[in-house]
Coordinates of C-alpha atoms in Angstrom, one line a residue:
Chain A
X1 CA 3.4 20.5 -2.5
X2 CA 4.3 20.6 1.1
X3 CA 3.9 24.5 1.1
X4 CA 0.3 24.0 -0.3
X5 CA -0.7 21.0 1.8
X6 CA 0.8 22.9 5.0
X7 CA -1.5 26.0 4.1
X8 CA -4.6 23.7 3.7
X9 CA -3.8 21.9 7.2
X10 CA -3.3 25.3 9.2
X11 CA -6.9 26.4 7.1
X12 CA -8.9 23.7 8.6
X13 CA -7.5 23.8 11.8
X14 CA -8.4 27.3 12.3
X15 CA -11.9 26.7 10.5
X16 CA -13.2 23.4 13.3
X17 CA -12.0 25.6 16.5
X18 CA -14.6 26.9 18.2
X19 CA -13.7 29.9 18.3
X20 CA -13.9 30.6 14.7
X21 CA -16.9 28.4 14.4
X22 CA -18.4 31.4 16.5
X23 CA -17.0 34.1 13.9
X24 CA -17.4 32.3 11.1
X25 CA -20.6 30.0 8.9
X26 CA -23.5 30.1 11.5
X27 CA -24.0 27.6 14.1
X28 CA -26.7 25.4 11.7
X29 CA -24.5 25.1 9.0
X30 CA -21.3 23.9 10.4
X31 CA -23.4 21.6 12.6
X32 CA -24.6 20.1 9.1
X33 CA -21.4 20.2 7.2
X34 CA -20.2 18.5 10.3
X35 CA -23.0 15.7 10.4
X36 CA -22.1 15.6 6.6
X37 CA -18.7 14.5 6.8
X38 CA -19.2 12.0 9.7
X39 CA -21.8 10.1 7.4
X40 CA -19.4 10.3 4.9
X41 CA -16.3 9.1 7.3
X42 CA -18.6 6.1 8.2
X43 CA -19.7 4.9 5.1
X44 CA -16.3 5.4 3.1
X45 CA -14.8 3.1 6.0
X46 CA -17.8 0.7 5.7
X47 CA -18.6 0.4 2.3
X48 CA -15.5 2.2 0.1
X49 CA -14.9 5.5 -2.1
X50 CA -16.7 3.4 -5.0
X51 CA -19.3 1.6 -2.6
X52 CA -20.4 5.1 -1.2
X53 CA -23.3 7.2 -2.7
X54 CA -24.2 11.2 -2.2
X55 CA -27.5 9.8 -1.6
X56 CA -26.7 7.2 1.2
X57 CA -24.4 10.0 2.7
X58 CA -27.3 12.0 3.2
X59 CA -29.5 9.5 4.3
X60 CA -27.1 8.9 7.1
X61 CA -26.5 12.3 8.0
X62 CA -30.3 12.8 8.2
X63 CA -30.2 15.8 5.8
X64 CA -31.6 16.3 1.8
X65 CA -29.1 15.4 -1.1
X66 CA -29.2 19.1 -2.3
X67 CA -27.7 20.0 1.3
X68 CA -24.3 17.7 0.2
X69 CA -24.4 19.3 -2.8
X70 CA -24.7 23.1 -1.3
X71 CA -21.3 22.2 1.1
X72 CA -19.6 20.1 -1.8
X73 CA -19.0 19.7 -5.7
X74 CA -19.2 16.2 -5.7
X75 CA -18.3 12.8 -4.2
X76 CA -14.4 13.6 -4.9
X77 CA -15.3 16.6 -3.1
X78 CA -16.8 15.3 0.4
X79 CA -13.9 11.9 0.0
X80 CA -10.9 15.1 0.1
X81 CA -12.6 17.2 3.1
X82 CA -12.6 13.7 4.8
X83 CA -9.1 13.1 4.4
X84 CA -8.6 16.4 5.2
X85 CA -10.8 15.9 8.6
X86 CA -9.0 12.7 9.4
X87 CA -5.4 13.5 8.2
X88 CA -4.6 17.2 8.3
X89 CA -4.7 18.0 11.9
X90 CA -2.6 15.0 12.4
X91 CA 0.5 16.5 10.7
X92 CA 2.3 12.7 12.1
X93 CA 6.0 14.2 11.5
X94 CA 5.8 17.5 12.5
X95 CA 5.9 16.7 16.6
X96 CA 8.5 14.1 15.6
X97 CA 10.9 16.3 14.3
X98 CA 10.9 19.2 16.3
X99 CA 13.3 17.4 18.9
X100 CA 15.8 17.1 16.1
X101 CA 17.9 13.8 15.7
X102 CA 18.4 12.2 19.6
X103 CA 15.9 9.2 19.6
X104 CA 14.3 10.7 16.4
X105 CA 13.7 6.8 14.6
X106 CA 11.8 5.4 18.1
X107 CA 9.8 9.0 17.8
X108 CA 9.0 8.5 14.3
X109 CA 7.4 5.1 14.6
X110 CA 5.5 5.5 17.3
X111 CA 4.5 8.9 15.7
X112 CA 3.3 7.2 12.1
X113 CA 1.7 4.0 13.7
X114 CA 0.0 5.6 17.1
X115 CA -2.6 7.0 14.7
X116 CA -3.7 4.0 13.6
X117 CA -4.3 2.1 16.9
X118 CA -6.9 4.8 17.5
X119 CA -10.4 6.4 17.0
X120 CA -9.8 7.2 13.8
X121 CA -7.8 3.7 12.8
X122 CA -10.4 2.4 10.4
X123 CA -10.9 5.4 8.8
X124 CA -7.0 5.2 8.0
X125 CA -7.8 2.1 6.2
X126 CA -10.3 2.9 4.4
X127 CA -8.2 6.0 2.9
X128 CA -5.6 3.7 2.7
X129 CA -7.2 1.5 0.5
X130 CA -9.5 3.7 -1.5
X131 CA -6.8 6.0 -2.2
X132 CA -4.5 3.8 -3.8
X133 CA -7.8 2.2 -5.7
X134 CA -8.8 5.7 -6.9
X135 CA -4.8 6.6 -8.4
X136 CA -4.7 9.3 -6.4
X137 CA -1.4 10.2 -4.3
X138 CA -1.4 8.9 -1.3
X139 CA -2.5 11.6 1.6
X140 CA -0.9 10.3 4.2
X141 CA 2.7 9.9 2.3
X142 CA 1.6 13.4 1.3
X143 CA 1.6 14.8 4.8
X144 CA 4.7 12.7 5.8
X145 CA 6.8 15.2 3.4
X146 CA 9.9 14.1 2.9
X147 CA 11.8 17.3 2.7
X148 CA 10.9 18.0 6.6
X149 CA 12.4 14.7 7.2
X150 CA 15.5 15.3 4.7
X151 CA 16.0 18.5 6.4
X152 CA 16.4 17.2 10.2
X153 CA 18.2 14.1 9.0
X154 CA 20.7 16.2 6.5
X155 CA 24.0 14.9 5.1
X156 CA 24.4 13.3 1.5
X157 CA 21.3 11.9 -0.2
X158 CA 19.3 13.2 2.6
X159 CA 16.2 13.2 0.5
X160 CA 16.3 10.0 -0.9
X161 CA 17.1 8.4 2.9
X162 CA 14.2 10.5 4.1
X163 CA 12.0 9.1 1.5
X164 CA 13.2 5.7 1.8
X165 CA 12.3 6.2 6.1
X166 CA 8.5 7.3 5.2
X167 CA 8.6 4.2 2.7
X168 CA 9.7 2.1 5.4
X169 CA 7.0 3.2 8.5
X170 CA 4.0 3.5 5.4
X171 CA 5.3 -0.3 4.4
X172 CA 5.1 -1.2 8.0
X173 CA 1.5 0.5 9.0
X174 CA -0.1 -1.0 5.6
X175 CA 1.1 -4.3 5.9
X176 CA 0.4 -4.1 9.9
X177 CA -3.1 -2.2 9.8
X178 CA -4.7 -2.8 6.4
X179 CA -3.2 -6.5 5.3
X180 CA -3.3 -7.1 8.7
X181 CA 0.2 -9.3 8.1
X182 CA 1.4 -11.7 10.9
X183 CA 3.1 -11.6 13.6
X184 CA 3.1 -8.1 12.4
X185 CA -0.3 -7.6 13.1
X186 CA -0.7 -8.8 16.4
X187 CA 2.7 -7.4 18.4
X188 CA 2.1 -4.0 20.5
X189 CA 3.5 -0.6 18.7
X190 CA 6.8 -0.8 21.4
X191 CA 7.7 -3.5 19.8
X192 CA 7.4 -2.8 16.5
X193 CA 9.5 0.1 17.8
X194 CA 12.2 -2.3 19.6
X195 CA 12.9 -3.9 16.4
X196 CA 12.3 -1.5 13.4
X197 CA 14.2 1.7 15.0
X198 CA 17.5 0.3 14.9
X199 CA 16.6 -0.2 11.2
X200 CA 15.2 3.3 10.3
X201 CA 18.5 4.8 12.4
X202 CA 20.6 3.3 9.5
X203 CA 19.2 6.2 7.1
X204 CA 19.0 8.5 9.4
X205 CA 22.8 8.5 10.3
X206 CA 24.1 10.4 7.4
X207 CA 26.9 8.3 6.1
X208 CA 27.3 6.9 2.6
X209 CA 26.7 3.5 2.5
Chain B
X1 CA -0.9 -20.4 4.0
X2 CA 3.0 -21.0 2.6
X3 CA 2.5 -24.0 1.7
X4 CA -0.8 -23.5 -0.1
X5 CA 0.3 -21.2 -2.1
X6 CA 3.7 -23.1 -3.0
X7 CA 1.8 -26.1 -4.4
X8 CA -0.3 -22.9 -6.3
X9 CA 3.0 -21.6 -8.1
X10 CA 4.6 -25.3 -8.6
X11 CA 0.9 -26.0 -10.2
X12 CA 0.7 -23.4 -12.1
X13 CA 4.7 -23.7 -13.4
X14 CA 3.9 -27.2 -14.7
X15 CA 0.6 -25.9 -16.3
X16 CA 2.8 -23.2 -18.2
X17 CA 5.5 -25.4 -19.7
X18 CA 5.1 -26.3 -23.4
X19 CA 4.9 -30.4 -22.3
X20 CA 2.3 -30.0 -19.9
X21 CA 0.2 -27.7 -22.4
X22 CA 1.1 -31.1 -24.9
X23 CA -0.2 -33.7 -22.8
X24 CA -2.8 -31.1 -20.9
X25 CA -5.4 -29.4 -22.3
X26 CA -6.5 -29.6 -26.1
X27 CA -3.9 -26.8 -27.9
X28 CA -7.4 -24.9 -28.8
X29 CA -8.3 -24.5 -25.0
X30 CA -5.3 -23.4 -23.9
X31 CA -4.5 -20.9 -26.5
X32 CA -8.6 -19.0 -25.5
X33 CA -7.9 -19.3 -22.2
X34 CA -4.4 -17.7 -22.6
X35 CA -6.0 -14.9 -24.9
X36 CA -8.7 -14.0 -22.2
X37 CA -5.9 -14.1 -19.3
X38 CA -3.9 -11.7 -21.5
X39 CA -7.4 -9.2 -22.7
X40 CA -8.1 -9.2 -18.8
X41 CA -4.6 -8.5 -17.6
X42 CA -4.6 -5.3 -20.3
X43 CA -7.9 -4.5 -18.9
X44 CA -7.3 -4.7 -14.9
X45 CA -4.1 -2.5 -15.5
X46 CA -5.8 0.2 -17.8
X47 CA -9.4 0.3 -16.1
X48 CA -8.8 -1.4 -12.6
X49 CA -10.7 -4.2 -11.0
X50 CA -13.9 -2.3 -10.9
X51 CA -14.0 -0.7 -14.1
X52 CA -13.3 -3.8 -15.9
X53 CA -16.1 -6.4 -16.9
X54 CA -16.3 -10.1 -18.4
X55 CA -18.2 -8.5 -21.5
X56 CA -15.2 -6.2 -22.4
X57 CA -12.5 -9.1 -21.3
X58 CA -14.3 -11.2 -23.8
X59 CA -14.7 -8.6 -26.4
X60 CA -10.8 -7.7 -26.6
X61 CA -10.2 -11.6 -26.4
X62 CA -11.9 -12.1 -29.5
X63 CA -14.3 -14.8 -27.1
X64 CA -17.8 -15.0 -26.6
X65 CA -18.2 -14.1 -23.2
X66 CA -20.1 -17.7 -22.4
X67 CA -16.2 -18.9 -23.0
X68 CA -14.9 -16.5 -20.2
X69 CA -17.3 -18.7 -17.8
X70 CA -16.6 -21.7 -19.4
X71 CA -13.0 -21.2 -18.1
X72 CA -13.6 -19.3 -14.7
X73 CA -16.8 -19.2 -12.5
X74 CA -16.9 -15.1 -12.4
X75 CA -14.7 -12.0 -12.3
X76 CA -13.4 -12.9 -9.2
X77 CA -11.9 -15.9 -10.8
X78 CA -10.6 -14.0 -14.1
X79 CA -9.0 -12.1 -11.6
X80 CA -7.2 -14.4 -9.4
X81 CA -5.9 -16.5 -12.3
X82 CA -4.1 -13.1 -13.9
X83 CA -2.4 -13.0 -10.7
X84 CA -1.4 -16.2 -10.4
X85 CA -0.2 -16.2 -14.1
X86 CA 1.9 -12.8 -13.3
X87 CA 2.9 -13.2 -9.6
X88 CA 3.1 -16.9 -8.9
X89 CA 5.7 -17.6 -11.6
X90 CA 7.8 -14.5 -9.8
X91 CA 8.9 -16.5 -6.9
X92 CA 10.2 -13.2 -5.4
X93 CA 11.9 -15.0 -2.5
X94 CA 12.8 -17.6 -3.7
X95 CA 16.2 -17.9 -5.4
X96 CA 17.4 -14.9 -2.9
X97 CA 16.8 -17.1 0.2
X98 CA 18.4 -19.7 -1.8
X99 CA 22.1 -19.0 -1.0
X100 CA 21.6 -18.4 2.6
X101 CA 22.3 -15.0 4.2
X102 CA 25.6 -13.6 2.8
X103 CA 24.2 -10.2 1.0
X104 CA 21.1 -11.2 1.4
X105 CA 19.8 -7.5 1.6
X106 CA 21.0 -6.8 -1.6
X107 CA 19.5 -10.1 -2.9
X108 CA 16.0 -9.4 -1.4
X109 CA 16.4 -5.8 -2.6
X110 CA 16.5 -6.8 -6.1
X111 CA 14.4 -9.8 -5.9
X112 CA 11.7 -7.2 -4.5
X113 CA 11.8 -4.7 -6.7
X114 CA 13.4 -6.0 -10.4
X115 CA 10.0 -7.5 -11.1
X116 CA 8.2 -4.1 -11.0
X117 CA 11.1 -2.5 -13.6
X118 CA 10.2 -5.4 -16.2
X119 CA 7.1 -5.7 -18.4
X120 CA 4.7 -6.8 -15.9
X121 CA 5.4 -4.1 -13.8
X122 CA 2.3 -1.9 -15.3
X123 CA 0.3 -5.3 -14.3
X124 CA 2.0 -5.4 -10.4
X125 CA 1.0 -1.4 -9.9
X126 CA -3.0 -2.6 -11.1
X127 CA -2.6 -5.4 -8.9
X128 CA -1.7 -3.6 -6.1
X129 CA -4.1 -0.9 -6.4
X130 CA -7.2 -3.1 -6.9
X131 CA -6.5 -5.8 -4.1
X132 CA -5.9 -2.6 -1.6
X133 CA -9.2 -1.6 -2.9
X134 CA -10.7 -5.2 -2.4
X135 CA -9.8 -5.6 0.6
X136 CA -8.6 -8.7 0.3
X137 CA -5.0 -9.9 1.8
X138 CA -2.3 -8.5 -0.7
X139 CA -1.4 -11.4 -3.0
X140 CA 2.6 -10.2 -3.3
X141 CA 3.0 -10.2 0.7
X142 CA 1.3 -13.6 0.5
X143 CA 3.9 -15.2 -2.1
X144 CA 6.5 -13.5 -0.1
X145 CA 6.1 -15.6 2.6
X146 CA 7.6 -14.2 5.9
X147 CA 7.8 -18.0 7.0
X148 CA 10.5 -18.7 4.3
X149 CA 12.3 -15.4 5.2
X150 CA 12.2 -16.3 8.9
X151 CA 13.9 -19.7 8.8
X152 CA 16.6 -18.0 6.7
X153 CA 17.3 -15.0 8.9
X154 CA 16.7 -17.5 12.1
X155 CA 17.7 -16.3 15.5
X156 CA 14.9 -14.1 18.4
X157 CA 11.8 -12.7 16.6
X158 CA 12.7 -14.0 13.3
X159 CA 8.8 -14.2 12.0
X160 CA 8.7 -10.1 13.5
X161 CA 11.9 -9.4 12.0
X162 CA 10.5 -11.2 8.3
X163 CA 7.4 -9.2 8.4
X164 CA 9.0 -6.0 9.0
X165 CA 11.9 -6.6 6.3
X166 CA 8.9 -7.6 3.8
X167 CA 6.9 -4.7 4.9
X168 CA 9.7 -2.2 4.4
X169 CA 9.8 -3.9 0.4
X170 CA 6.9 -3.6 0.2
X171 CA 6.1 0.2 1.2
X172 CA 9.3 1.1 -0.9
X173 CA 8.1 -0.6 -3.5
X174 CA 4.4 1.3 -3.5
X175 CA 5.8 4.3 -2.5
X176 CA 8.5 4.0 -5.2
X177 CA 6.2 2.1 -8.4
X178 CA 2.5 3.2 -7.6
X179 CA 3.0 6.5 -5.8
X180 CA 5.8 7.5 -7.3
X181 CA 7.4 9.5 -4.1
X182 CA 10.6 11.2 -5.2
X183 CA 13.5 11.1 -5.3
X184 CA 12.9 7.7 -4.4
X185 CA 11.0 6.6 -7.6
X186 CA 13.5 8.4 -10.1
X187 CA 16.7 7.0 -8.8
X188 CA 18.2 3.6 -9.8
X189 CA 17.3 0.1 -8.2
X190 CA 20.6 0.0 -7.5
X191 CA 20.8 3.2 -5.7
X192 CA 17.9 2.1 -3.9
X193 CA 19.9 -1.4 -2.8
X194 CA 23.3 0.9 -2.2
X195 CA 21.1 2.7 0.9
X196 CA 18.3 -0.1 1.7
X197 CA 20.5 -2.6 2.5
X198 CA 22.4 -1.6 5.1
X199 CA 18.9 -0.9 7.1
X200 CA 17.4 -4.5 6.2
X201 CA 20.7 -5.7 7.4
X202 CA 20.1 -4.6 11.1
X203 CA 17.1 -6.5 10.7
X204 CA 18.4 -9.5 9.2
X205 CA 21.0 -9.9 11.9
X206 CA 19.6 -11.9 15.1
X207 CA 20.8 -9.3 17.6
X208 CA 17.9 -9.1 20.3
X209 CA 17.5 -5.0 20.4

């Protein structure tokens, strides 16, 4: 899963630089595929996986129907290549961990929440909610992968502490971002940080409670 | 908000006992309004909120639909009645906060979670996916009232400090019951409690960080 998802984040990543833009589709098409997903990114935000049309996407994007359907198989289709837009070049633990395990719980909150609080917040929230809607798993627990985490924290039940951390910052970003929970809501991202690293540095200290 | 919702569950506790069905309702009533409440709590957890419709709650009641909105004024109100009739009677908090804060992680910890292992626990994952999908606030962080919490745990930032010990339930509990991250959702509740606990307790404790 990680191996797979890791492969598909370093594909996209390489497929919107420029440079390979250059090399690769011609100019006309990525600049289409590119409105396509914006429309998209917009109106699943606005209106919801289920609330969103192929047709309205189109409208929006100022191109024919057909044009969706030459980039993409479907709605599924265009709602994964967002996610992928949105969340894969993220990669929200990879930064995190590469320090190793010195102030690694204040790194890892501000590295799951920051996100949020920016251009790309609602859209966040609107994958948020229509992913769990749709069944799916969840993307962004996806990319958090546990066994990275596991890894850097190591010790005995490293894996279940690690999934237990990335339960902990996804409970705090929904409740925060998409329930919009007070005070939760409303206090800055430091200090969310001041209060809920001590807490995460509990599971990361590998000793059995 | 709190209290709202408390005079909700004590309501709807006294409309559930057998002596306030007696002196209530007529027995007939009762008994089609119970059989719709149970046709659409099937139907939200198999088809979702969306895929779900007063015609087919009616059908597998064994109702005429005209009796569905002789009980509630639309979906919307089917809906918010099966919460109330599988949440509010939970009381998550409740009886945990009840004997003040010796081990009260491990009494939040199974409070939280116990429900979801029981036989509504099909009916909390539909619940959780279609109000995320609503939009609207999330009715199990509503009944767990971080007020309640708060005045318990007492001390500097005790509302922060009850949102963020909610919000770490509550993403253990998606991540562990609707997402079904491992190892976190193979292991045993109380396995989850044994290495949970110790981090709620950091947050539990009123030491200014």
């Amino acid at each position: 899963m990680p191996d797979k998802l890791e492969t598909h984040t370093h594909g996209l990543d390489v497929a919107k630089t420029p440079a390979s833009r250059r090399s690769g589709r011609r100019p006309g098409e990525s600049q289409s595929r590119d409105a396509i997903l914006r429309a998209a990114r917009e109106l699943f935000s606005e209106q919801g996986f289920s609330g969103t049309t192929i047709r309205a996407i189109a409208r929006r994007a100022g191109v024919d129907p057909a044009l969706v359907y030459y980039f993409f198989p479907n709605k599924d289709g265009v709602w994964s290549a967002v996610i992928e837009d949105v969340i894969g070049p993220l990669d929200v633990l990879g930064p995190a961990l590469k320090e190793g395990r010195d102030n690694l719980a204040e790194r890892l909150v501000a590295a799951y929440l920051t996100p949020w609080e920016g251009e790309h917040g609602e859209t966040l929230v609107a994958i948020s909610r229509s992913t769990m809607a749709k069944g799916a798993e969840h993307p962004i627990s996806l990319l958090t992968d546990p066994g990275r985490l596991a890894r850097t924290i190591g010790g005995t039940g490293a894996q279940l502490r690690a999934s237990l951390i990335l339960s902990q910052l996804h409970g705090v970003a929904v409740q925060r971002y998409v329930f919009r929970m007070e005070p939760l809501a409303s206090v800055s991202v430091d200090r969310v940080s001041r209060w809920l690293a001590p807490s995460l540095r509990v599971l990361i200290e590998p000793n059995e409670p």
